[in-house]
Amino acid sequence: MIPAIAIVGQPNVGKSTLFNRLTKSRAAIVADYPGVTRDRHYGHADLAGRHVMLIDTGGLTDDEAGLASPVANQVKQAIAESQFILFVVDARLSLTPAEQYIANYLRTVNKPVLVVVNKVDGLDPNSAVADFYALGFTTVLPIAASQGSGIGTLTETINALLPEITVENIEPNVGIKIAIVGRPNVGKSTLVNRMLGEERVIAFDEPGTTRDSLFIPFERMGVPYTLIDTAGVRRQGRIDKDLEKISVIKTLQAIDAAQVCVLLIDGQENLTDQDLHLLAYILEAGRSIVIAVNKWDGLDDYAREQIKITMDRKLKFVDFAKTFFISAKHGSNVGNLFPAIEEAYRSAMCELPTNRLTSILEKATAMHPPPLVQGRRIKLRFAHAGGHNPPTIVIHGNQVDHVPTSYIRYLSNTYRQVLKLVGTPIKLVFKSGENPFAGRRNLLTPRQMRKRERAQRIFKDKK
């Protein structure tokens, strides 16, 4: 078991900055205004040789309107999961009623609390921390998380106060990594909560609720997974805030980090161009894919039929991916996603023997030979595996630069059908053998030169 440390405090006091500083990463989004972090965000840190799990949380306030209550529930869940609490306050602000409220709540949980006075850069540290002893906690430390000042002392103090817990094998992000991807407000967080069986992330009826990409390890029937809840991606022209731009970048990075992507489509809005753009990015990244149409329970028979017709027409190029019609809110058909995810993962990671790949290539070219190029036949000689996720097949031959796109698609479909690959794109790489005489002139001997000159004279005389 890894000791867990929750980082709590008011909005915009530097909790995510401290989280990034201690984890030595940029996993948490940081912006200079309150309310950026909303869900619990986990990260591993090495504090002077001691491994811990840090939990970044949203800001606690005494306001119950809007997102305040869901964020508060996430913070309280993080406090319940942790063995130690870092209570972060802002040195540039005086003590607030909200911080008194937080302090009163922390005293009820009966866990070690360390008050961290952030943003002391440019201030006298002793004067900066004086007001915060009124919170009633024994240990108060000044730091500047953005500059790294005081982090060494903070690390030593945490190690001294943190209860002793046996640390065993640390394997973050184990199992199949599954990214839930889609446009804003299609139900990604609701689906994550349904797959986990708990309210792990905030699901709110408002676009843009999720901002960070959250990596959530869990097990189902003994099989390890890591779910990645991502921010919704809108059309580029509608992204107008810097924070949303960062969220989109993190979503695209999450797709690259995943092994299987679940593209979630809003059944009430049918298939949109933005869904197709996201699908194209997933395929370009080479990730396995499962398509899920959400909010299926709220549609009548006519609307369902129209969605199926649209998907059959627009998704022919991705007919290898399995499609499910689900209700994340009520759980309908959600359980069937897991077998499809596992099948897509197995297809993406399968071993491809050279002799079998070459045999399939020979039969495919014998049935439909490559076209002629300037009167010469393209020759594809043998194939071998070149990597996984996506399955990469390297084909060697002559004039491979002239293989047309239609023939590449034919070979890809042939390999998919014979190898029974489901849910994953296939990458074909063509390589040609080097000509050993390329760039070398054939120098004639004196005798050959005389014969050529004589032949040229005879040819001119005949004219």
Short mmCIF file of C-alpha atoms in Angstrom, two decimals, residues 9-11 58-65 67-69 71-72 98-99 101-102:
data_model
loop_
_atom_site.label_atom_id
_atom_site.label_comp_id
_atom_site.label_asym_id
_atom_site.label_seq_id
_atom_site.Cartn_x
_atom_site.Cartn_y
_atom_site.Cartn_z
CA GLY A 9 -7.47 24.38 0.18
CA GLN A 10 -9.41 27.28 -1.28
CA PRO A 11 -9.53 27.84 -5.05
CA GLY A 58 -10.57 21.25 -6.42
CA GLY A 59 -10.94 24.34 -4.27
CA LEU A 60 -13.23 24.13 -1.23
CA THR A 61 -15.56 27.05 -0.57
CA ASP A 62 -18.62 27.68 1.57
CA ASP A 63 -20.70 28.17 -1.60
CA GLU A 64 -23.03 25.28 -2.47
CA ALA A 65 -24.17 26.66 -5.83
CA LEU A 67 -20.16 23.00 -9.15
CA ALA A 68 -19.26 23.78 -5.55
CA SER A 69 -21.14 20.82 -4.09
CA VAL A 71 -16.27 19.53 -6.10
CA ALA A 72 -16.69 19.39 -2.32
CA ALA A 98 -13.69 29.58 4.01
CA GLU A 99 -10.29 28.53 5.42
CA TYR A 101 -14.53 26.26 7.57
CA ILE A 102 -11.97 23.91 5.95
#
